[in-house]
Amino acid sequence: MKIDELYALLRRRGVLWPSAEIYGGAQGLYDYGPLGAALKRRIEDAWSAWFLGLSRDYYRIEPSEIVPESVVRASGHLENFTDPEVVCEACHTPVRAETLLEKERPGGVDGLTPSQIGEVLRAHQIRCPTCGSTALGVPRPFNLMFSIPFGVDGEERAYLLPETAQGSYLAFARMRDVGRKALPLGIGVIGKAYRNEIAPRQVLFRMRAFTQAELQIFFDPNDFAVPFAEVRDEKVPVVRAAERERGHAEGEVVPASALAASGLPEFYVYHLVHLLRFLRDVLGYPAERIRFLEKSEAERAFYNRIQFDAEVFLESLGGFKEVGAIHYRGDYDLTRHSVASGKDLAASRKDGSSVLPHVLELTFGVDRNLWALADVHLVHDGERTVWRLPAYLAPVPLAVFPLIAKEHAAYALRLADAMATEGVPVQYDDASSIGRRYARMDEVGTPYCVTVDGETVAEGPGQGTVTLRARDSRAQERIATAELASRLRPTLRPPRPTDREVPAVRSVR
RNA sequence: GCGGGCAUAGUGUAGUCUGGUCAUCACAUAGGCUUGCCAAGCCUAUAACUCGGGUUCAAAUCCCGGUGCCCGCACCA
């Protein structure tokens, strides 16, 4: 589906809509409705089950999303996010205005408006340091962080975190002390990040407030053993940076062992494979629509030593789009925070020596994946529209209908209540015809529909059998109401990496 | 942010060029009748010209501005 069609469908069904809609909306801000909020929660639960399930030493915390200025100063965001920037129109290289003008205005550019900076650039015939052109663009402020007055007199400043990761770095010292002292230590956070984007676009793909699920793994660079044998034969679709530079953008599918042989650390490949398995086996993206794009040295942030973006091909957005990434950040973050705070952030080894941990960061865009799950699984199937979500991701896993509202409603309502009590989220519906009810539930991804009929009622309260109808096959079977919850519940639990066999994603029979 | 395009019920649309009936049609939604399993039928109801200003006897229609959306460029440390 195209972006407008998909977005209209999601709005109509109450999955999501523009924030402040009655005032004309606000760019880059969205509200999730009942279905969207439920789906998002299930994505987050599935992420937690999978990634925190990788190790007993991976924990989930919930740090503050507002931080004092000292934090963003240390992390480098203040410097990089607030200076006016000029882009060369000839070679497209972005340069900070301050760098260009350091000879002419040693005092810096603070206090000048962007257009004043532009005048100074022209007056002095400043050239692009990369290509020498004088065709420099109009400077513009580069303040992608939201700042807020902080404290009673409002003289201090605080910032909304522009990336979730910082919360984990701040928490490392405490976690090191309250948890096991040994590395590796994983800190998982599902939280919001805030960026005042210049051009929010494509609905959930460029938002001003968005949810990231991130796992920061702190490890000893000399000792990070992983059970690599478990993943060595996995086929991984990659687009290597070196190949791209030679003009080969198609990518290739190679075994994990070959990636490790090419020089990537085993711990890196191991986690990359688990991100692949999560996208493919848990979220159900078809293998051929997933790829890992390696970022070259020029493309990646300077502190990243290795970076692969996980991308999924999205029809609605016309190409492969980033939905997650895996960054080897080295010791950049802890070094910065250690120096700025004056605190020792080293961890101790078993032999008593100490080491400043390195960080492997697994990031996952929750909103983007919610969109991707709609793009990939919400399809027109002949006459009907079906959202083929894995059962454990479905916002409403079960619907209960009376075949004839007048005759079977009382029984059906009791059954729906009983299922809710059993822990199976359920929706009751007796409006219009049975076929239309099935169709409505198909569209919001409900994998199971149960219909109470005359036979059920005749069999008596708590006794009867009902028809259980599967979303994808539309096949029906007769099942005792007493067995319903125990039958469905296992399919509603998201897979963990330790499951002996990851259940097939399309487990809805 | 720059350039181009667009904006009519919940959704998709007709009407806009050429100003002038109670703004078209379909689906949807709600209620009723009917209905023993996949968007059936009949009746009834709900509901829109993105916002603000201007021109005019008269504006969905023409003009200006705001807001939002789409595409391209740039940005995404």
Short mmCIF file of C-alpha atoms (C1' of nucleotides) in Angstrom, two decimals, chain A residues 12 24-25 27 77 81 92 163 195 198 201-202 206 303 385 403 406 433-436 438-440 451 453-454 467 469 474 476, chain B residues 1-3 10-12 27-31 33-41 67-77:
data_model
loop_
_atom_site.label_atom_id
_atom_site.label_comp_id
_atom_site.label_asym_id
_atom_site.label_seq_id
_atom_site.Cartn_x
_atom_site.Cartn_y
_atom_site.Cartn_z
CA ARG A 12 -9.69 5.21 10.45
CA GLY A 24 -4.65 21.39 12.65
CA GLY A 25 -2.01 18.98 13.89
CA GLN A 27 4.37 18.33 12.56
CA HIS A 77 25.12 16.87 21.85
CA PHE A 81 23.20 20.22 18.06
CA HIS A 92 27.16 19.47 -0.10
CA GLU A 163 18.83 9.74 22.21
CA ARG A 195 14.51 15.88 18.44
CA ILE A 198 13.78 20.36 10.66
CA ARG A 201 8.03 13.44 7.37
CA GLN A 202 6.73 10.00 6.45
CA ARG A 206 10.75 11.15 11.27
CA TYR A 303 32.63 7.43 17.72
CA THR A 385 -8.09 -6.52 4.08
CA LEU A 403 -24.20 -15.90 16.01
CA LYS A 406 -30.82 -11.77 20.38
CA SER A 433 -23.67 -9.58 10.18
CA ILE A 434 -21.25 -12.28 11.22
CA GLY A 435 -19.23 -11.87 8.03
CA ARG A 436 -18.76 -8.20 8.59
CA TYR A 438 -14.96 -11.26 10.86
CA ALA A 439 -13.89 -8.68 8.29
CA ARG A 440 -13.55 -5.95 10.91
CA THR A 451 -18.70 -17.63 17.69
CA ASP A 453 -24.29 -20.46 18.44
CA GLY A 454 -27.44 -22.37 19.40
CA THR A 467 -16.43 -22.37 16.64
CA ARG A 469 -12.10 -19.27 13.38
CA ARG A 474 -10.54 -18.65 7.68
CA GLN A 476 -13.10 -23.16 11.62
"C1'" G B 1 14.89 24.91 5.65
"C1'" C B 2 14.51 25.51 -0.14
"C1'" G B 3 11.59 24.15 -4.58
"C1'" G B 10 -14.84 8.47 9.27
"C1'" U B 11 -12.66 6.80 4.02
"C1'" G B 12 -12.41 7.58 -1.26
"C1'" C B 27 -18.28 2.79 1.13
"C1'" A B 28 -18.32 3.47 6.38
"C1'" U B 29 -20.80 4.28 11.17
"C1'" A B 30 -25.44 4.09 14.42
"C1'" G B 31 -30.58 2.24 15.16
"C1'" C B 33 -36.31 -5.30 10.40
"C1'" U B 34 -34.22 -9.63 8.56
"C1'" U B 35 -30.34 -13.18 9.16
"C1'" G B 36 -27.79 -20.34 11.68
"C1'" C B 37 -20.90 -18.71 9.97
"C1'" C B 38 -17.34 -14.88 6.24
"C1'" A B 39 -18.20 -7.13 4.11
"C1'" A B 40 -26.04 -10.15 1.71
"C1'" G B 41 -30.86 -7.28 1.62
"C1'" U B 67 -1.54 25.40 9.14
"C1'" G B 68 -1.09 20.44 7.56
"C1'" C B 69 0.12 16.50 4.00
"C1'" C B 70 2.89 14.36 -0.38
"C1'" C B 71 7.35 14.44 -3.69
"C1'" G B 72 12.52 16.14 -4.72
"C1'" C B 73 16.93 18.48 -2.47
"C1'" A B 74 19.21 19.22 2.20
"C1'" C B 75 19.30 17.36 7.24
"C1'" C B 76 19.05 12.73 10.36
"C1'" A B 77 25.37 14.48 15.33
#
